[in-house]
PDB file of C-alpha atoms in Angstrom:
ATOM      1  CA  GLU A 242     -41.171   0.769  17.176  1.00 52.00           C
ATOM      2  CA  THR A 243     -40.420   0.495  13.533  1.00 62.00           C
ATOM      3  CA  GLY A 244     -38.271  -2.159  11.297  1.00 91.00           C
ATOM      4  CA  VAL A 245     -37.278  -5.629  12.602  1.00 94.00           C
ATOM      5  CA  THR A 246     -36.321  -6.017  15.959  1.00 95.00           C
ATOM      6  CA  GLN A 247     -34.289  -8.679  17.254  1.00 96.00           C
ATOM      7  CA  THR A 248     -33.613  -9.971  21.032  1.00 97.00           C
ATOM      8  CA  PRO A 249     -31.334 -10.664  22.729  1.00 97.00           C
ATOM      9  CA  ARG A 250     -28.703  -8.940  20.775  1.00 95.00           C
ATOM     10  CA  HIS A 251     -25.957 -11.375  22.317  1.00 96.00           C
ATOM     11  CA  LEU A 252     -26.403 -14.690  23.871  1.00 96.00           C
ATOM     12  CA  VAL A 253     -23.839 -17.303  25.275  1.00 96.00           C
ATOM     13  CA  MET A 254     -25.296 -20.629  25.768  1.00 93.00           C
ATOM     14  CA  GLY A 255     -23.523 -24.090  26.804  1.00 91.00           C
ATOM     15  CA  MET A 256     -24.224 -26.815  24.490  1.00 90.00           C
ATOM     16  CA  THR A 257     -26.544 -28.465  26.724  1.00 89.00           C
ATOM     17  CA  ASN A 258     -28.905 -25.318  27.058  1.00 90.00           C
ATOM     18  CA  LYS A 259     -32.219 -24.660  25.299  1.00 94.00           C
ATOM     19  CA  LYS A 260     -32.613 -20.720  24.369  1.00 95.00           C
ATOM     20  CA  SER A 261     -34.837 -18.986  21.892  1.00 97.00           C
ATOM     21  CA  LEU A 262     -34.186 -16.206  19.371  1.00 98.00           C
ATOM     22  CA  LYS A 263     -36.789 -13.745  18.867  1.00 98.00           C
ATOM     23  CA  CYS A 264     -37.707 -11.604  15.959  1.00 98.00           C
ATOM     24  CA  GLU A 265     -40.357  -9.198  15.704  1.00 97.00           C
ATOM     25  CA  GLN A 266     -41.587  -7.049  12.436  1.00 96.00           C
ATOM     26  CA  HIS A 267     -43.742  -3.909  12.786  1.00 92.00           C
ATOM     27  CA  LEU A 268     -43.819  -3.211   8.719  1.00 92.00           C
ATOM     28  CA  GLY A 269     -47.027  -5.287   8.011  1.00 91.00           C
ATOM     29  CA  HIS A 270     -44.868  -7.866   5.991  1.00 91.00           C
ATOM     30  CA  ASN A 271     -46.303 -10.989   5.025  1.00 88.00           C
ATOM     31  CA  ALA A 272     -42.620 -13.078   4.630  1.00 89.00           C
ATOM     32  CA  MET A 273     -39.947 -13.638   7.434  1.00 91.00           C
ATOM     33  CA  TYR A 274     -36.577 -15.375   7.299  1.00 92.00           C
ATOM     34  CA  TRP A 275     -33.892 -16.430   9.325  1.00 94.00           C
ATOM     35  CA  TYR A 276     -30.267 -16.115   8.002  1.00 94.00           C
ATOM     36  CA  LYS A 277     -27.238 -17.403   9.553  1.00 95.00           C
ATOM     37  CA  GLN A 278     -23.708 -15.321   9.329  1.00 93.00           C
ATOM     38  CA  SER A 279     -20.594 -16.780   9.646  1.00 91.00           C
ATOM     39  CA  ALA A 280     -16.999 -15.192   9.630  1.00 83.00           C
ATOM     40  CA  LYS A 281     -15.823 -15.068   5.870  1.00 74.00           C
ATOM     41  CA  LYS A 282     -18.894 -17.157   4.465  1.00 81.00           C
ATOM     42  CA  PRO A 283     -21.790 -16.033   2.464  1.00 81.00           C
ATOM     43  CA  LEU A 284     -25.226 -15.442   4.268  1.00 88.00           C
ATOM     44  CA  GLU A 285     -26.995 -18.754   4.628  1.00 89.00           C
ATOM     45  CA  LEU A 286     -30.435 -18.844   4.352  1.00 89.00           C
ATOM     46  CA  MET A 287     -32.132 -21.099   6.967  1.00 92.00           C
ATOM     47  CA  PHE A 288     -35.843 -20.655   6.988  1.00 91.00           C
ATOM     48  CA  VAL A 289     -38.465 -18.816   4.866  1.00 89.00           C
ATOM     49  CA  TYR A 290     -41.933 -18.323   6.466  1.00 89.00           C
ATOM     50  CA  SER A 291     -44.551 -16.994   4.008  1.00 84.00           C
ATOM     51  CA  LEU A 292     -48.186 -15.890   5.506  1.00 77.00           C
ATOM     52  CA  GLU A 293     -47.074 -17.973   8.557  1.00 75.00           C
ATOM     53  CA  GLU A 294     -46.224 -21.146   7.089  1.00 76.00           C
ATOM     54  CA  ARG A 295     -42.882 -22.456   6.518  1.00 77.00           C
ATOM     55  CA  VAL A 296     -41.976 -22.703   3.042  1.00 74.00           C
ATOM     56  CA  GLU A 297     -38.312 -23.617   2.954  1.00 73.00           C
ATOM     57  CA  ASN A 298     -35.598 -25.443   5.180  1.00 72.00           C
ATOM     58  CA  ASN A 299     -32.446 -25.228   3.726  1.00 74.00           C
ATOM     59  CA  SER A 300     -30.981 -28.480   5.060  1.00 82.00           C
ATOM     60  CA  VAL A 301     -30.859 -26.852   8.840  1.00 90.00           C
ATOM     61  CA  PRO A 302     -29.811 -29.364  11.596  1.00 92.00           C
ATOM     62  CA  SER A 303     -33.169 -30.161  13.919  1.00 92.00           C
ATOM     63  CA  ARG A 304     -31.328 -28.613  16.795  1.00 94.00           C
ATOM     64  CA  PHE A 305     -32.615 -25.320  15.411  1.00 95.00           C
ATOM     65  CA  SER A 306     -36.571 -25.214  15.310  1.00 94.00           C
ATOM     66  CA  PRO A 307     -38.218 -22.289  14.106  1.00 94.00           C
ATOM     67  CA  GLU A 308     -41.710 -21.013  14.872  1.00 94.00           C
ATOM     68  CA  CYS A 309     -43.973 -18.304  13.457  1.00 93.00           C
ATOM     69  CA  PRO A 310     -47.139 -18.019  15.654  1.00 93.00           C
ATOM     70  CA  ASN A 311     -48.312 -14.817  13.478  1.00 91.00           C
ATOM     71  CA  SER A 312     -47.251 -12.739  10.508  1.00 89.00           C
ATOM     72  CA  SER A 313     -45.154 -10.343  12.967  1.00 94.00           C
ATOM     73  CA  HIS A 314     -43.179 -12.759  15.082  1.00 96.00           C
ATOM     74  CA  LEU A 315     -40.511 -15.385  14.341  1.00 96.00           C
ATOM     75  CA  PHE A 316     -38.466 -17.420  16.918  1.00 97.00           C
ATOM     76  CA  LEU A 317     -35.587 -19.653  16.587  1.00 97.00           C
ATOM     77  CA  HIS A 318     -35.607 -22.358  19.381  1.00 97.00           C
ATOM     78  CA  LEU A 319     -32.120 -23.899  20.079  1.00 96.00           C
ATOM     79  CA  HIS A 320     -31.291 -26.714  21.661  1.00 94.00           C
ATOM     80  CA  THR A 321     -27.931 -29.006  22.484  1.00 93.00           C
ATOM     81  CA  LEU A 322     -26.098 -26.593  20.003  1.00 94.00           C
ATOM     82  CA  GLN A 323     -22.162 -27.155  18.933  1.00 94.00           C
ATOM     83  CA  PRO A 324     -19.389 -24.714  19.099  1.00 93.00           C
ATOM     84  CA  GLU A 325     -19.684 -24.609  15.202  1.00 93.00           C
ATOM     85  CA  ASP A 326     -23.209 -22.897  15.466  1.00 95.00           C
ATOM     86  CA  SER A 327     -21.906 -19.764  16.923  1.00 96.00           C
ATOM     87  CA  ALA A 328     -22.582 -16.998  14.646  1.00 96.00           C
ATOM     88  CA  LEU A 329     -24.680 -13.819  13.664  1.00 95.00           C
ATOM     89  CA  TYR A 330     -28.057 -14.766  13.203  1.00 97.00           C
ATOM     90  CA  LEU A 331     -30.242 -12.472  11.137  1.00 95.00           C
ATOM     91  CA  CYS A 332     -33.957 -11.962  10.742  1.00 96.00           C
ATOM     92  CA  ALA A 333     -35.234 -10.267   7.754  1.00 93.00           C
ATOM     93  CA  SER A 334     -38.641  -9.415   6.583  1.00 92.00           C
ATOM     94  CA  SER A 335     -40.550  -8.450   3.369  1.00 88.00           C
ATOM     95  CA  GLN A 336     -43.778  -7.811   1.583  1.00 85.00           C
ATOM     96  CA  GLY A 337     -44.221 -10.656  -0.339  1.00 76.00           C
ATOM     97  CA  ARG A 338     -41.536 -13.097  -1.514  1.00 69.00           C
ATOM     98  CA  THR A 339     -40.874 -11.649  -4.769  1.00 65.00           C
ATOM     99  CA  GLY A 340     -37.619 -10.014  -4.851  1.00 62.00           C
ATOM    100  CA  GLY A 341     -38.515  -6.522  -6.045  1.00 62.00           C
ATOM    101  CA  HIS A 342     -39.158  -5.333  -2.590  1.00 68.00           C
ATOM    102  CA  GLY A 343     -35.981  -6.276  -1.106  1.00 78.00           C
ATOM    103  CA  TYR A 344     -35.859  -7.566   2.555  1.00 88.00           C
ATOM    104  CA  THR A 345     -35.557  -5.652   5.822  1.00 90.00           C
ATOM    105  CA  PHE A 346     -33.130  -6.805   8.311  1.00 92.00           C
ATOM    106  CA  GLY A 347     -32.604  -6.569  12.022  1.00 93.00           C
ATOM    107  CA  SER A 348     -29.572  -6.064  13.907  1.00 92.00           C
ATOM    108  CA  GLY A 349     -29.038  -9.473  14.485  1.00 94.00           C
ATOM    109  CA  THR A 350     -28.587 -12.038  17.499  1.00 96.00           C
ATOM    110  CA  ARG A 351     -24.533 -12.812  18.355  1.00 95.00           C
ATOM    111  CA  LEU A 352     -24.680 -16.504  19.509  1.00 96.00           C
ATOM    112  CA  THR A 353     -21.702 -17.986  20.948  1.00 96.00           C
ATOM    113  CA  VAL A 354     -21.836 -21.533  22.080  1.00 95.00           C
ATOM    114  CA  VAL A 355     -19.250 -22.684  24.788  1.00 93.00           C
TER     115      VAL A 355
ATOM    116  CA  ALA B  77     -26.216 -21.898 -10.953  1.00 74.00           C
ATOM    117  CA  GLN B  78     -27.178 -18.691  -9.070  1.00 81.00           C
ATOM    118  CA  LYS B  79     -24.170 -17.228  -7.554  1.00 89.00           C
ATOM    119  CA  VAL B  80     -22.959 -13.747  -6.358  1.00 94.00           C
ATOM    120  CA  THR B  81     -18.800 -13.169  -6.281  1.00 95.00           C
ATOM    121  CA  GLN B  82     -17.179 -10.389  -4.415  1.00 96.00           C
ATOM    122  CA  ALA B  83     -13.803 -10.897  -4.848  1.00 95.00           C
ATOM    123  CA  GLN B  84     -12.666  -8.080  -2.815  1.00 96.00           C
ATOM    124  CA  THR B  85     -12.107  -9.384   0.754  1.00 94.00           C
ATOM    125  CA  GLU B  86     -11.087  -6.070   2.415  1.00 96.00           C
ATOM    126  CA  ILE B  87     -10.414  -2.768   1.187  1.00 97.00           C
ATOM    127  CA  SER B  88      -8.595  -0.018   3.022  1.00 98.00           C
ATOM    128  CA  VAL B  89      -8.602   3.466   1.799  1.00 97.00           C
ATOM    129  CA  VAL B  90      -7.803   6.774   3.133  1.00 97.00           C
ATOM    130  CA  GLU B  91     -10.848   9.640   3.846  1.00 97.00           C
ATOM    131  CA  LYS B  92     -11.640  11.391   0.650  1.00 97.00           C
ATOM    132  CA  GLU B  93     -10.523   8.760  -1.667  1.00 97.00           C
ATOM    133  CA  ASP B  94     -12.721   7.050  -4.178  1.00 98.00           C
ATOM    134  CA  VAL B  95     -13.406   3.309  -3.843  1.00 98.00           C
ATOM    135  CA  THR B  96     -15.167   0.883  -6.138  1.00 98.00           C
ATOM    136  CA  LEU B  97     -16.377  -2.289  -4.630  1.00 98.00           C
ATOM    137  CA  ASP B  98     -16.968  -5.195  -7.346  1.00 98.00           C
ATOM    138  CA  CYS B  99     -19.602  -7.459  -7.753  1.00 98.00           C
ATOM    139  CA  VAL B 100     -20.260 -10.293 -10.413  1.00 98.00           C
ATOM    140  CA  TYR B 101     -23.292 -12.446 -10.675  1.00 96.00           C
ATOM    141  CA  GLU B 102     -24.361 -15.568 -12.158  1.00 94.00           C
ATOM    142  CA  THR B 103     -28.015 -16.124 -12.908  1.00 90.00           C
ATOM    143  CA  ARG B 104     -29.699 -18.047 -16.111  1.00 88.00           C
ATOM    144  CA  ASP B 105     -32.863 -15.891 -15.603  1.00 85.00           C
ATOM    145  CA  THR B 106     -33.880 -12.894 -17.742  1.00 86.00           C
ATOM    146  CA  THR B 107     -35.454 -11.462 -14.809  1.00 86.00           C
ATOM    147  CA  TYR B 108     -33.796 -10.837 -11.826  1.00 89.00           C
ATOM    148  CA  TYR B 109     -32.872  -7.926  -9.102  1.00 90.00           C
ATOM    149  CA  LEU B 110     -29.703  -7.052  -7.759  1.00 93.00           C
ATOM    150  CA  PHE B 111     -28.922  -5.461  -4.268  1.00 94.00           C
ATOM    151  CA  TRP B 112     -26.311  -3.810  -2.212  1.00 96.00           C
ATOM    152  CA  TYR B 113     -26.777  -3.970   1.295  1.00 94.00           C
ATOM    153  CA  LYS B 114     -24.265  -2.221   4.263  1.00 96.00           C
ATOM    154  CA  GLN B 115     -23.576  -3.957   7.436  1.00 94.00           C
ATOM    155  CA  PRO B 116     -22.221  -1.521   9.839  1.00 92.00           C
ATOM    156  CA  PRO B 117     -20.478  -2.779  13.247  1.00 88.00           C
ATOM    157  CA  SER B 118     -24.320  -2.551  15.031  1.00 84.00           C
ATOM    158  CA  GLY B 119     -25.079  -5.868  12.533  1.00 86.00           C
ATOM    159  CA  GLU B 120     -27.976  -4.786  10.896  1.00 87.00           C
ATOM    160  CA  LEU B 121     -28.040  -4.973   6.980  1.00 90.00           C
ATOM    161  CA  VAL B 122     -29.117  -1.644   5.525  1.00 91.00           C
ATOM    162  CA  PHE B 123     -30.632  -1.492   2.042  1.00 90.00           C
ATOM    163  CA  LEU B 124     -28.817   0.428  -0.403  1.00 93.00           C
ATOM    164  CA  ILE B 125     -30.090  -0.137  -3.951  1.00 91.00           C
ATOM    165  CA  ARG B 126     -32.286  -2.304  -6.056  1.00 90.00           C
ATOM    166  CA  ARG B 127     -31.818  -3.011  -9.676  1.00 90.00           C
ATOM    167  CA  ASN B 128     -33.907  -4.919 -11.792  1.00 88.00           C
ATOM    168  CA  SER B 129     -32.534  -6.830 -14.780  1.00 90.00           C
ATOM    169  CA  PHE B 130     -34.357  -4.546 -17.431  1.00 89.00           C
ATOM    170  CA  ASP B 131     -33.072  -1.337 -16.386  1.00 86.00           C
ATOM    171  CA  GLU B 132     -29.358  -0.756 -16.863  1.00 84.00           C
ATOM    172  CA  GLN B 133     -29.019   2.873 -16.403  1.00 83.00           C
ATOM    173  CA  ASN B 134     -26.106   3.705 -13.807  1.00 85.00           C
ATOM    174  CA  GLU B 135     -27.605   5.614 -10.520  1.00 86.00           C
ATOM    175  CA  ILE B 136     -26.023   8.083  -8.621  1.00 88.00           C
ATOM    176  CA  SER B 137     -27.260   8.847  -5.061  1.00 88.00           C
ATOM    177  CA  GLY B 138     -25.079  11.311  -3.325  1.00 93.00           C
ATOM    178  CA  ARG B 139     -21.276   9.956  -3.243  1.00 95.00           C
ATOM    179  CA  TYR B 140     -22.709   6.610  -3.920  1.00 96.00           C
ATOM    180  CA  SER B 141     -22.881   5.425  -7.227  1.00 95.00           C
ATOM    181  CA  TRP B 142     -23.638   2.164  -9.034  1.00 95.00           C
ATOM    182  CA  ASN B 143     -22.488   0.601 -12.357  1.00 95.00           C
ATOM    183  CA  PHE B 144     -24.935  -2.119 -14.070  1.00 95.00           C
ATOM    184  CA  GLN B 145     -23.477  -3.903 -16.853  1.00 94.00           C
ATOM    185  CA  LYS B 146     -25.204  -7.013 -18.214  1.00 93.00           C
ATOM    186  CA  SER B 147     -22.612  -7.968 -20.868  1.00 93.00           C
ATOM    187  CA  THR B 148     -20.181  -8.661 -17.915  1.00 95.00           C
ATOM    188  CA  SER B 149     -22.771  -9.712 -15.173  1.00 95.00           C
ATOM    189  CA  SER B 150     -21.530  -7.147 -13.243  1.00 96.00           C
ATOM    190  CA  PHE B 151     -23.150  -4.432 -10.452  1.00 96.00           C
ATOM    191  CA  ASN B 152     -20.249  -2.629  -8.969  1.00 97.00           C
ATOM    192  CA  PHE B 153     -20.628   0.035  -6.397  1.00 97.00           C
ATOM    193  CA  THR B 154     -18.619   3.347  -6.213  1.00 97.00           C
ATOM    194  CA  ILE B 155     -18.186   5.631  -3.125  1.00 97.00           C
ATOM    195  CA  THR B 156     -16.857   8.913  -4.074  1.00 97.00           C
ATOM    196  CA  ALA B 157     -15.023  10.958  -1.149  1.00 97.00           C
ATOM    197  CA  SER B 158     -15.186   8.193   1.221  1.00 97.00           C
ATOM    198  CA  GLN B 159     -15.612   9.125   4.545  1.00 97.00           C
ATOM    199  CA  VAL B 160     -14.776   7.044   7.870  1.00 96.00           C
ATOM    200  CA  VAL B 161     -18.829   6.291   8.610  1.00 96.00           C
ATOM    201  CA  ASP B 162     -18.453   4.341   5.417  1.00 97.00           C
ATOM    202  CA  SER B 163     -16.310   1.779   6.757  1.00 97.00           C
ATOM    203  CA  ALA B 164     -18.682  -1.311   6.969  1.00 97.00           C
ATOM    204  CA  VAL B 165     -19.018  -4.685   5.446  1.00 96.00           C
ATOM    205  CA  TYR B 166     -21.011  -4.546   1.802  1.00 97.00           C
ATOM    206  CA  PHE B 167     -22.960  -7.140   0.522  1.00 95.00           C
ATOM    207  CA  CYS B 168     -23.879  -7.676  -3.165  1.00 96.00           C
ATOM    208  CA  ALA B 169     -27.054 -10.004  -3.684  1.00 93.00           C
ATOM    209  CA  LEU B 170     -28.913 -11.355  -6.332  1.00 92.00           C
ATOM    210  CA  TRP B 171     -32.580 -12.436  -6.318  1.00 88.00           C
ATOM    211  CA  HIS B 172     -34.184 -14.361  -8.599  1.00 73.00           C
ATOM    212  CA  GLY B 173     -37.674 -16.464  -8.836  1.00 66.00           C
ATOM    213  CA  GLY B 174     -38.894 -19.518 -10.243  1.00 58.00           C
ATOM    214  CA  ALA B 175     -38.417 -22.242  -7.979  1.00 51.00           C
ATOM    215  CA  THR B 176     -35.754 -20.893  -6.057  1.00 55.00           C
ATOM    216  CA  ASN B 177     -37.338 -17.295  -5.250  1.00 63.00           C
ATOM    217  CA  LYS B 178     -34.689 -16.466  -2.739  1.00 74.00           C
ATOM    218  CA  LEU B 179     -31.946 -13.552  -2.017  1.00 83.00           C
ATOM    219  CA  ILE B 180     -28.525 -14.759  -2.576  1.00 87.00           C
ATOM    220  CA  PHE B 181     -25.424 -12.805  -1.292  1.00 90.00           C
ATOM    221  CA  GLY B 182     -22.013 -12.714  -2.015  1.00 92.00           C
ATOM    222  CA  THR B 183     -19.305 -13.174   0.984  1.00 91.00           C
ATOM    223  CA  GLY B 184     -19.062  -9.415   1.492  1.00 94.00           C
ATOM    224  CA  THR B 185     -16.137  -6.508   1.119  1.00 96.00           C
ATOM    225  CA  LEU B 186     -14.807  -4.960   4.039  1.00 96.00           C
ATOM    226  CA  LEU B 187     -14.191  -1.409   3.841  1.00 98.00           C
ATOM    227  CA  ALA B 188     -12.110   0.318   6.263  1.00 97.00           C
ATOM    228  CA  VAL B 189     -11.859   4.099   5.808  1.00 97.00           C
ATOM    229  CA  GLN B 190      -8.974   5.508   7.606  1.00 96.00           C
ATOM    230  CA  PRO B 191      -8.652   9.130   8.908  1.00 95.00           C
TER     231      PRO B 191
END
């Protein structure tokens, strides 16, 4: 496999459930990101990991918990979500955090909270 | 403050028409990068182009062309002879370094190309 792979592609969960989103990159990149894409809003950067260390957390509620066990994998653990958390969650990776390289994105996980 | 504005929410054209997607950015940095991404219905953001702030040359790649003008802080994207496969949401993005060091996106423009 190549590029950035996200699973599952679609997820429906109740507000009391616990689930995890998975992201895997096969590009040898050392930085990974979680973005949230809601309708008619700019993409919101949630978390940034660089060399497996979380370097940014943009005031994301604690019901979202990221994990980066190694440079190829990134998880987003979800618990007690709200309906307004329904969105497309996109994972991205880059080589270093300097902007010149751009980001490579996965296809996203479409999350619906019921 | 750093910001990217894509004023066109939706554009609809008929196949073979030319279409320009507008992007206006704000930044105080002198070194920055501008990007365009395409998001088809499958969801993945596909990288189209990167431009650094010191290179104002326009670029053409097949049917795609980009016009970067620092004087107006704009980085517009033109598709010539549009095709149905061009239908997607297009995002303009700005990266700047310093303390922020992040990629900032506009709200996107939904392009619908009708056959």
